Short mmCIF file of C-alpha atoms and ligand atoms in Angstrom, two decimals:
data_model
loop_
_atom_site.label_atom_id
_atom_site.label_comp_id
_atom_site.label_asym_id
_atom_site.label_seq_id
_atom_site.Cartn_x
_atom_site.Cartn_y
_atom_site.Cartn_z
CA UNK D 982 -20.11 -62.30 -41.07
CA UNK D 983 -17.27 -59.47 -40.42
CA UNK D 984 -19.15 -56.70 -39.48
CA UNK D 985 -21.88 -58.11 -37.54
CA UNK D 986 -21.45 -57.88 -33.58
CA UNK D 987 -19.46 -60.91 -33.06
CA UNK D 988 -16.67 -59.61 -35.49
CA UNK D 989 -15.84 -56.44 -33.58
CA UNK D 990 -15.09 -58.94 -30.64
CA UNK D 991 -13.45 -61.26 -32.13
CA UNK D 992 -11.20 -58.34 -33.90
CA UNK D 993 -10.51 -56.87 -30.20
CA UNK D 994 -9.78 -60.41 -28.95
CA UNK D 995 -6.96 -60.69 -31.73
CA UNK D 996 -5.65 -56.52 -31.20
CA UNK D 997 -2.35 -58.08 -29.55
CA UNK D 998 -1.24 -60.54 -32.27
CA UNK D 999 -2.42 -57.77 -35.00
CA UNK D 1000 -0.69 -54.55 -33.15
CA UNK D 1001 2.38 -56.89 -33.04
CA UNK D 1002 2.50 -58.04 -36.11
CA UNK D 1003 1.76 -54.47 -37.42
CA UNK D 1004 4.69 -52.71 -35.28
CA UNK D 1005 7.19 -55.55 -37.14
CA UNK D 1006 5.86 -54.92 -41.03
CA UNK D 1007 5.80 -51.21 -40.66
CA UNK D 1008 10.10 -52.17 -40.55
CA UNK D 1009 9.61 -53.61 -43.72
CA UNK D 1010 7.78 -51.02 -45.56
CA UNK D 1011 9.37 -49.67 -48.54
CA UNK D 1012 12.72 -51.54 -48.25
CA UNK D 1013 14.45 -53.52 -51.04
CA UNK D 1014 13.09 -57.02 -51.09
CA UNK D 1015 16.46 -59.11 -50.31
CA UNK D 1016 17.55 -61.64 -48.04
CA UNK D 1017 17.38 -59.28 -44.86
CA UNK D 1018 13.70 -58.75 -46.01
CA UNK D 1019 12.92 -61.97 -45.88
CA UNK D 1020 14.67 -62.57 -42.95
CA UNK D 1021 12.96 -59.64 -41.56
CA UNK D 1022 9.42 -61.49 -42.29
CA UNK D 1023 10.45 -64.40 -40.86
CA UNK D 1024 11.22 -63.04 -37.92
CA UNK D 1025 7.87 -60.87 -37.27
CA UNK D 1026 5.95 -64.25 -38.59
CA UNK D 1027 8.32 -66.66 -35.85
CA UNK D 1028 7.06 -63.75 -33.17
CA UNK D 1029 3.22 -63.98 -33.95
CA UNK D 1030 3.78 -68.22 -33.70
CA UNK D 1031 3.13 -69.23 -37.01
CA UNK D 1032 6.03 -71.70 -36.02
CA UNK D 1033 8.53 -72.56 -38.54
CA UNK D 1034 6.93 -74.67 -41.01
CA UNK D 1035 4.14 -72.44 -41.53
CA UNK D 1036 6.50 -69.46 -41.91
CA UNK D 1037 8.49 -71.17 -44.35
CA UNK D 1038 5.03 -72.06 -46.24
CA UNK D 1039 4.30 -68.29 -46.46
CA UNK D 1040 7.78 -66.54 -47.07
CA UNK D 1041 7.82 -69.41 -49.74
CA UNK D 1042 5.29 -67.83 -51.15
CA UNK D 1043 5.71 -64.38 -50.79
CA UNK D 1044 9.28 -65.13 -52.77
CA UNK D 1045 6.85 -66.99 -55.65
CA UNK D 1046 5.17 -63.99 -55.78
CA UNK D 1047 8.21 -61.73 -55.73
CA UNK D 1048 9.68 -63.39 -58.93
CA UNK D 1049 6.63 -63.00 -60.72
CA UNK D 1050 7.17 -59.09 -59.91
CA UNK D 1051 4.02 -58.77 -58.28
CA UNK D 1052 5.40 -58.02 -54.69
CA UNK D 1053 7.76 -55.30 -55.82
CA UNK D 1054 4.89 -52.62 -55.80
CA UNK D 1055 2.80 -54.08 -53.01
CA UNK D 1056 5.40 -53.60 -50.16
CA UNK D 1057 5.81 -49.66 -50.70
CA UNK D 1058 2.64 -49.29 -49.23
CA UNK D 1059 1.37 -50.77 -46.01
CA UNK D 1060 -2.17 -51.93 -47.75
CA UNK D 1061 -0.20 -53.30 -50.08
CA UNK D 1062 2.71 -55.33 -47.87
CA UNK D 1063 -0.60 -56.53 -45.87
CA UNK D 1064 -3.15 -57.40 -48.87
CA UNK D 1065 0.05 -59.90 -50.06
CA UNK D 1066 0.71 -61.42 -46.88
CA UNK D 1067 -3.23 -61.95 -46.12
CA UNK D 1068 -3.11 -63.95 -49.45
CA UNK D 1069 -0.64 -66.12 -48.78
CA UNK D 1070 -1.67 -66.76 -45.23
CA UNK D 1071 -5.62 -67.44 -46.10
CA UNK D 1072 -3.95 -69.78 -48.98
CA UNK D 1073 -2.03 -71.81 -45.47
CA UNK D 1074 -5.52 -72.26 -43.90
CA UNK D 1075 -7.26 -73.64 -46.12
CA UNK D 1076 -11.24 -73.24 -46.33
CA UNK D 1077 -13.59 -72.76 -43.51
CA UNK D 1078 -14.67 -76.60 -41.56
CA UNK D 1079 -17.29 -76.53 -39.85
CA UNK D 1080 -18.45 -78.82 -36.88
CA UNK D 1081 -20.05 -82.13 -38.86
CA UNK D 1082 -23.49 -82.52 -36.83
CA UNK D 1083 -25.50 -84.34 -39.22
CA UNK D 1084 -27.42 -86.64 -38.85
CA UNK D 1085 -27.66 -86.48 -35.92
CA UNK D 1086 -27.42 -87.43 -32.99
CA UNK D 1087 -23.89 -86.03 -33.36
CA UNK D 1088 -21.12 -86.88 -30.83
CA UNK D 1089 -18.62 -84.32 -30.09
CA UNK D 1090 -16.05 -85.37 -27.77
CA UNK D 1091 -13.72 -82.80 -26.09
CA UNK D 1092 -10.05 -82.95 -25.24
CA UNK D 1093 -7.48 -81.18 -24.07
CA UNK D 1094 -5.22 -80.84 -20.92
CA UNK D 1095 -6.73 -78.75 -17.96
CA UNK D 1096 -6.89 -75.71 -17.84
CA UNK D 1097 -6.80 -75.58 -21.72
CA UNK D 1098 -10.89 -73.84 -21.96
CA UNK D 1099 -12.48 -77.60 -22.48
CA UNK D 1100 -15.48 -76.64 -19.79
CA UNK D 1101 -15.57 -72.87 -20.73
CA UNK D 1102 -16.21 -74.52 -24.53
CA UNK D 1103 -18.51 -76.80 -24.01
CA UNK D 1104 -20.94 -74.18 -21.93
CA UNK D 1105 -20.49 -71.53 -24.58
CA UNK D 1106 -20.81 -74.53 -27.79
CA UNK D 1107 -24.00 -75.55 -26.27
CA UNK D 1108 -25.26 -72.37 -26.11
CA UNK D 1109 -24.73 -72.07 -29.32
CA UNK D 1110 -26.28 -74.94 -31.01
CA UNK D 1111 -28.99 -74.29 -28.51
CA UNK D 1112 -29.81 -70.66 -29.74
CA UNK D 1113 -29.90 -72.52 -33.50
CA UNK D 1114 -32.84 -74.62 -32.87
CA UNK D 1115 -30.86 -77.85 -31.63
CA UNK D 1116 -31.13 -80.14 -28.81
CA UNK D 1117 -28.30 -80.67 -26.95
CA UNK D 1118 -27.14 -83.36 -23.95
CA UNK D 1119 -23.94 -83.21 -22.17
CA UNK D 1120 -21.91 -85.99 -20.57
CA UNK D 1121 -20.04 -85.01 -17.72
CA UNK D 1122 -17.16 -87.79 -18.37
CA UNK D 1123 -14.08 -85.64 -16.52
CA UNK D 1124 -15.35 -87.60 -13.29
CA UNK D 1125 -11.93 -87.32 -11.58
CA UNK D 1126 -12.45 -84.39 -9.94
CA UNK D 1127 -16.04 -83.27 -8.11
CA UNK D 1128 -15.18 -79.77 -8.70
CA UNK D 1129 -14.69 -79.75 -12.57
CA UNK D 1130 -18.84 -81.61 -12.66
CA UNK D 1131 -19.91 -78.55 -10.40
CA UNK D 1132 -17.91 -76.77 -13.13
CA UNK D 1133 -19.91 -77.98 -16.15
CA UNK D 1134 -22.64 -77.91 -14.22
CA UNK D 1135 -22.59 -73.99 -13.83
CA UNK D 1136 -21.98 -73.77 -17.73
CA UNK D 1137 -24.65 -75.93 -18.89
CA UNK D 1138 -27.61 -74.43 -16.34
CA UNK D 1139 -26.30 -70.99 -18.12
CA UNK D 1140 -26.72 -72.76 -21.78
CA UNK D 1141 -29.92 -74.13 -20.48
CA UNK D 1142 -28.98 -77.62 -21.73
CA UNK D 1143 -29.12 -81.34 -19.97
CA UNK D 1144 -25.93 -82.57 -17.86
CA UNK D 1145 -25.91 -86.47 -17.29
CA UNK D 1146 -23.60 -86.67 -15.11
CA UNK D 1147 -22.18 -89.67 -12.07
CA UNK D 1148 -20.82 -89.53 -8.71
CA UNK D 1149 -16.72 -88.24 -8.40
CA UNK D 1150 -14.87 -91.41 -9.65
CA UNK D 1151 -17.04 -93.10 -11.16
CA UNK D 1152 -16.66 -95.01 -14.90
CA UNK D 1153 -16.43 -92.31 -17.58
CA UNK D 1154 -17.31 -94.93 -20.00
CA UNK D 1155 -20.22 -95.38 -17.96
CA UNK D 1156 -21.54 -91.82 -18.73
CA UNK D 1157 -20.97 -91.55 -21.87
CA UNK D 1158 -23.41 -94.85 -21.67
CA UNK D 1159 -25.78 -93.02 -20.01
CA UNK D 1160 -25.75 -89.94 -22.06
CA UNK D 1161 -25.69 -92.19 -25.26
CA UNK D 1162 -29.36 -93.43 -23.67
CA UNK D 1163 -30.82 -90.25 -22.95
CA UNK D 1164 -29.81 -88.98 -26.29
CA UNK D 1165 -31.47 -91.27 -27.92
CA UNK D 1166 -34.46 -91.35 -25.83
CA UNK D 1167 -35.34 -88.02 -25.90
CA UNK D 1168 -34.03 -87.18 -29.73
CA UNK D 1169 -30.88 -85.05 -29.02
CA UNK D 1170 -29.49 -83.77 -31.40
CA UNK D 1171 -25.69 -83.36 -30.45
CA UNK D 1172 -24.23 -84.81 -27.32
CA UNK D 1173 -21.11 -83.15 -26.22
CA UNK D 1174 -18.72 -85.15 -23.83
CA UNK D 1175 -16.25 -83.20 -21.52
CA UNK D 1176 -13.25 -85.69 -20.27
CA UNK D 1177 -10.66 -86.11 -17.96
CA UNK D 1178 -7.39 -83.56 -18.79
CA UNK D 1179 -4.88 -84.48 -16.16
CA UNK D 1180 -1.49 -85.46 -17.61
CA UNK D 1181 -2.05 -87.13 -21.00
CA UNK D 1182 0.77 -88.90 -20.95
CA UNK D 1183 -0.68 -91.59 -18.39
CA UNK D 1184 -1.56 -94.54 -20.27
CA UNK D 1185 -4.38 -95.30 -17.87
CA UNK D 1186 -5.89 -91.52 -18.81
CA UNK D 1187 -5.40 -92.64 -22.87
CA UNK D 1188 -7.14 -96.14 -22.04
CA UNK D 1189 -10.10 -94.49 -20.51
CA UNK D 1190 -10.41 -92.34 -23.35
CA UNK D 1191 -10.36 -94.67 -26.01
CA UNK D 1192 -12.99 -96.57 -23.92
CA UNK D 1193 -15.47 -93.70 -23.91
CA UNK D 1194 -15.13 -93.45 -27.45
CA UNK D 1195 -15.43 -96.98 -28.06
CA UNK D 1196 -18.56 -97.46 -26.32
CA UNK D 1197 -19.75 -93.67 -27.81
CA UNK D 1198 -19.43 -95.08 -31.26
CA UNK D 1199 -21.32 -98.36 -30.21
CA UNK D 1200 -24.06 -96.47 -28.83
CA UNK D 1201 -24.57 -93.82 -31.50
CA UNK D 1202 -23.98 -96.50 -34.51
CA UNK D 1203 -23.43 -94.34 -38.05
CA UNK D 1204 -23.43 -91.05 -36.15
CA UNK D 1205 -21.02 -88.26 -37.06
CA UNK D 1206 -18.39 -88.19 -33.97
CA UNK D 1207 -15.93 -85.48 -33.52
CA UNK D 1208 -13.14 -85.34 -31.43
CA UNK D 1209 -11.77 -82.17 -30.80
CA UNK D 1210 -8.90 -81.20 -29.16
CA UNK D 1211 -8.75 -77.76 -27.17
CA UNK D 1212 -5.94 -75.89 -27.37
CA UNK D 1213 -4.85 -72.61 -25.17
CA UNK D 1214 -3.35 -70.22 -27.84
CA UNK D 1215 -1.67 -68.89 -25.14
CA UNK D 1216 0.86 -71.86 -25.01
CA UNK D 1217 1.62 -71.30 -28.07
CA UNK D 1218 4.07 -74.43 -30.29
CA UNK D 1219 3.93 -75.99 -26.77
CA UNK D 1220 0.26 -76.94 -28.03
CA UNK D 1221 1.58 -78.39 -31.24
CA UNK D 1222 3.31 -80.77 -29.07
CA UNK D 1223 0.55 -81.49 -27.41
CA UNK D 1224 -1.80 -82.08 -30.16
CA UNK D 1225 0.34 -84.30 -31.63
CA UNK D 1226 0.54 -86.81 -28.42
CA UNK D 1227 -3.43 -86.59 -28.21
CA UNK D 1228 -3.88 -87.33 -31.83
CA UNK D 1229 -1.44 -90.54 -31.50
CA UNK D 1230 -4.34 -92.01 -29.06
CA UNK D 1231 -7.55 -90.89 -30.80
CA UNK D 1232 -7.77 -89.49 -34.09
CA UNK D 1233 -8.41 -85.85 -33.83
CA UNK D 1234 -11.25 -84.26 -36.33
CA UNK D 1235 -9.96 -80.65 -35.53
CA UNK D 1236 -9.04 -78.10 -32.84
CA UNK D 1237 -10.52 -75.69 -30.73
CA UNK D 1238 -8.36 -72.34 -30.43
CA UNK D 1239 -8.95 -70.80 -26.93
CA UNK D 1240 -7.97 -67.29 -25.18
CA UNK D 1241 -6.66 -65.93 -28.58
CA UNK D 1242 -7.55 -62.37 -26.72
CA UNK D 1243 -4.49 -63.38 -24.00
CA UNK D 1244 -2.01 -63.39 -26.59
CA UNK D 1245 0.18 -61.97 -29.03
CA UNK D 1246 0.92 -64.86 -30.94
CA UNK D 1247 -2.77 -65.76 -32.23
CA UNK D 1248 -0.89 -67.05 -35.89
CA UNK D 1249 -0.42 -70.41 -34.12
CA UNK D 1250 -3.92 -70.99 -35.98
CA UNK D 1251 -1.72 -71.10 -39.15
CA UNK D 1252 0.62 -73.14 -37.78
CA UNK D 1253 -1.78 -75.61 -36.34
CA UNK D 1254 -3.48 -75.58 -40.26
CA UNK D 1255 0.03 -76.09 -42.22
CA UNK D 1256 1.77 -78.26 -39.85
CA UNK D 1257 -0.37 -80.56 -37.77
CA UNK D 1258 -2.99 -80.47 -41.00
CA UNK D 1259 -5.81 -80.10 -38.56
CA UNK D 1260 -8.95 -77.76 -38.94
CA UNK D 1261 -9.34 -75.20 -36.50
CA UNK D 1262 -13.14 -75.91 -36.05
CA UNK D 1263 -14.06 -73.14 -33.58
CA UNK D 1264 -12.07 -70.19 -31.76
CA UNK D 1265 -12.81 -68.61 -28.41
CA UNK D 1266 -11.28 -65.39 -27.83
CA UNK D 1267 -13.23 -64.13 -24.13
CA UNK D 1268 -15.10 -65.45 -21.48
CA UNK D 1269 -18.12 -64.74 -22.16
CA UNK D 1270 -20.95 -67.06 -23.46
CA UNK D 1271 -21.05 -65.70 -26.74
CA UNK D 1272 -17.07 -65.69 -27.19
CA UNK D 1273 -16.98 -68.71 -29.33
CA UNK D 1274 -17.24 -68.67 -33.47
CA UNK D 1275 -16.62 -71.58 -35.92
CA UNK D 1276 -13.39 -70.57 -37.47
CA UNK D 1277 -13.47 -68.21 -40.43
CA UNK D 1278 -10.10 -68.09 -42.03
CA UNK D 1279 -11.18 -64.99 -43.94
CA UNK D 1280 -12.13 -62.96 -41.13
CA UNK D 1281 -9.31 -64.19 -39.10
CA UNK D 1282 -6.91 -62.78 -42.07
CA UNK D 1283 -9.07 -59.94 -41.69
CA UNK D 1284 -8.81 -59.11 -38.00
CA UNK D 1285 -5.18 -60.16 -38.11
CA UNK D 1286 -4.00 -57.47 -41.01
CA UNK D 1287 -6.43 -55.35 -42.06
P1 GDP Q 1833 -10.62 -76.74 -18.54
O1 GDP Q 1833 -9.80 -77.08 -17.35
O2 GDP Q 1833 -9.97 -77.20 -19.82
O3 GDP Q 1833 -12.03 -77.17 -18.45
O4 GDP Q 1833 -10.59 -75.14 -18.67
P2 GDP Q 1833 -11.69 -74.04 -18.26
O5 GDP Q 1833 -12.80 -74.07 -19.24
O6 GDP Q 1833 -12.03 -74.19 -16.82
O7 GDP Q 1833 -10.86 -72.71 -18.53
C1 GDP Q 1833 -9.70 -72.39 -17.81
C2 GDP Q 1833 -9.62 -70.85 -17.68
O8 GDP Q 1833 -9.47 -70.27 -18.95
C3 GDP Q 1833 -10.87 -70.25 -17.06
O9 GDP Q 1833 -10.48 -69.20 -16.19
C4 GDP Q 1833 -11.61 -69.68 -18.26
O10 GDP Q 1833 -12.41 -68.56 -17.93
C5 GDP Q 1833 -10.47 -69.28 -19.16
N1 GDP Q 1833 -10.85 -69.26 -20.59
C6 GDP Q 1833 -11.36 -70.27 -21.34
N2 GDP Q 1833 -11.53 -69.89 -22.63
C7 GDP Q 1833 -11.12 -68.59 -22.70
C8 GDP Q 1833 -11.01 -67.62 -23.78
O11 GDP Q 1833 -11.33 -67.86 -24.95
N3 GDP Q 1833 -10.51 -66.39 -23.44
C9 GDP Q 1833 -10.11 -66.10 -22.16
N4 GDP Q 1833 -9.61 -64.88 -21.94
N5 GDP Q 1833 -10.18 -66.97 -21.15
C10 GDP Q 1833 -10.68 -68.21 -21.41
#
């Protein structure tokens, strides 16, 4: 785990939120803990996008810790202000969750508006699974636009994994059909669906979607099925927002956290943990293939504060 290649990556890809984050605590160093403190935290925790549920979770927290006199010491040092407010942040995300893939054939179904990293996902998930041993099949079901199948395309010939896909226009449901077949047929053992991510808020977009995962479900009876929705850390509580309209059409099993190297404000993880009570399944932080890890709240903590 932290130390191995991908670590150092994924520690670069979070350097804004942590250099942030680090400029605002060094303020708080040494300094009587009062309201201004406090206020002081909140405000460097509101800047990194823990949004303000999850920064009222923590400061909570922090203050249980403060009567107990344990915090007193730990902020006169910067190990020590950190160390406390890794705690209490690794306590607001909860354990690790990985992806469910078995039995399989498992059926992961991606969401997400455009532009949110759904495609980039999918090549560099299947790349994944592929390097441990699995077989994977992917449905191209975004068939409203040619370009985003060429897209996938490109992604999946990299991963070295089978794309069913149709013509532009044509039935998702009918691809996911399809891909349900071949799954089956030649013993897949995860079958990732891509889908459409113009406007959510079309009903006609939400009907299609529920019909995909309809006739998913019917063709991969008992199988584990997750729906994931991707979300671009970049847009920071503007994702919370979103996530909430997707998950009021399917139920969502967790997120996908994308470009956490463009931003400063990577702590929307925490927010997404403690207010939408989602699991952050995976993270991608670059855009290369092997930019993609199953979410490790430890080593986030870690490459966030330490
Ligand atoms: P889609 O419309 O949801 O399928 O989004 P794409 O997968 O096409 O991604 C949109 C843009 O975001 C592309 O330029 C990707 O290279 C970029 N992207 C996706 N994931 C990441 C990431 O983790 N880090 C960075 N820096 N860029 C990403």
């Amino acid at each position: 785990m932290a130390g191995s290649g991908w670590f150092g990556r994924f520690r670069e890809g979070l350097a804004k939120t942590r250099q942030a984050l680090a400029a605002q605590l060094d303020g708080l160093l040494g300094r009587e803990i009062d309201e201004s403190f406090y206020d002081d935290l909140e405000e460097a925790l509101l800047a990194a996008d823990l949004g303000v549920q999850a920064t009222e979770t923590v400061v909570a927290r922090l203050r249980a810790r403060a009567r107990s006199g344990e915090l007193g010491a730990a902020v006169r040092t910067p190990e020590g202000l950190r160390q406390a407010l890794a705690e209490v942040v690794l306590a607001a995300l909860g354990e690790p969750a990985p992806l469910r893939l078995e039995p399989p054939p498992a059926g992961i179904v991606v969401l997400g508006v455009n532009g949110a990293g759904k495609t980039t996902t999918i090549g560099k998930l299947a790349h994944r699974l592929r390097a441990d041993g699995r077989r994977v099949i992917v449905a191209a079901a975004d068939t409203f636009r040619a370009a985003a199948i060429d897209q996938l395309a490109v992604w999946t010939d990299r991963a070295g994994v089978e794309l069913v896909r149709h013509a532009e226009g044509s039935d998702p449901a009918a691809v996911v059909y399809d891909a349900a077949q071949a799954a089956r047929a030649r013993h897949a053992d995860v079958l990732i669906v891509d889908t459409a991510g113009r406007l959510h808020t079309k009903t006609n977009l939400l009907e299609e979607l529920k019909k995909l995962d309809r006739v998913l479900r019917r063709e991969l009876p008992g199988a584990p099925i997750e729906s994931l929705l991707v979300l671009d850390a970049t847009t920071g509580q503007n994702g919370i927002a979103q996530a909430r309209q997707f998950a009021a059409t399917l139920p969502l099993t967790g997120v996908v956290l994308t470009k956490l190297d463009g931003t400063a404000r990577g702590g929307i993880a925490v927010a997404i943990a403690d207010e939408l009570k989602l699991p952050v399944r995976l993270v991608g932080f670059g855009e290369g293939m092997d930019d993609l890890q199953p979410f490790d709240p430890k080593a986030f903590v870690e490459a966030l504060l330490a």
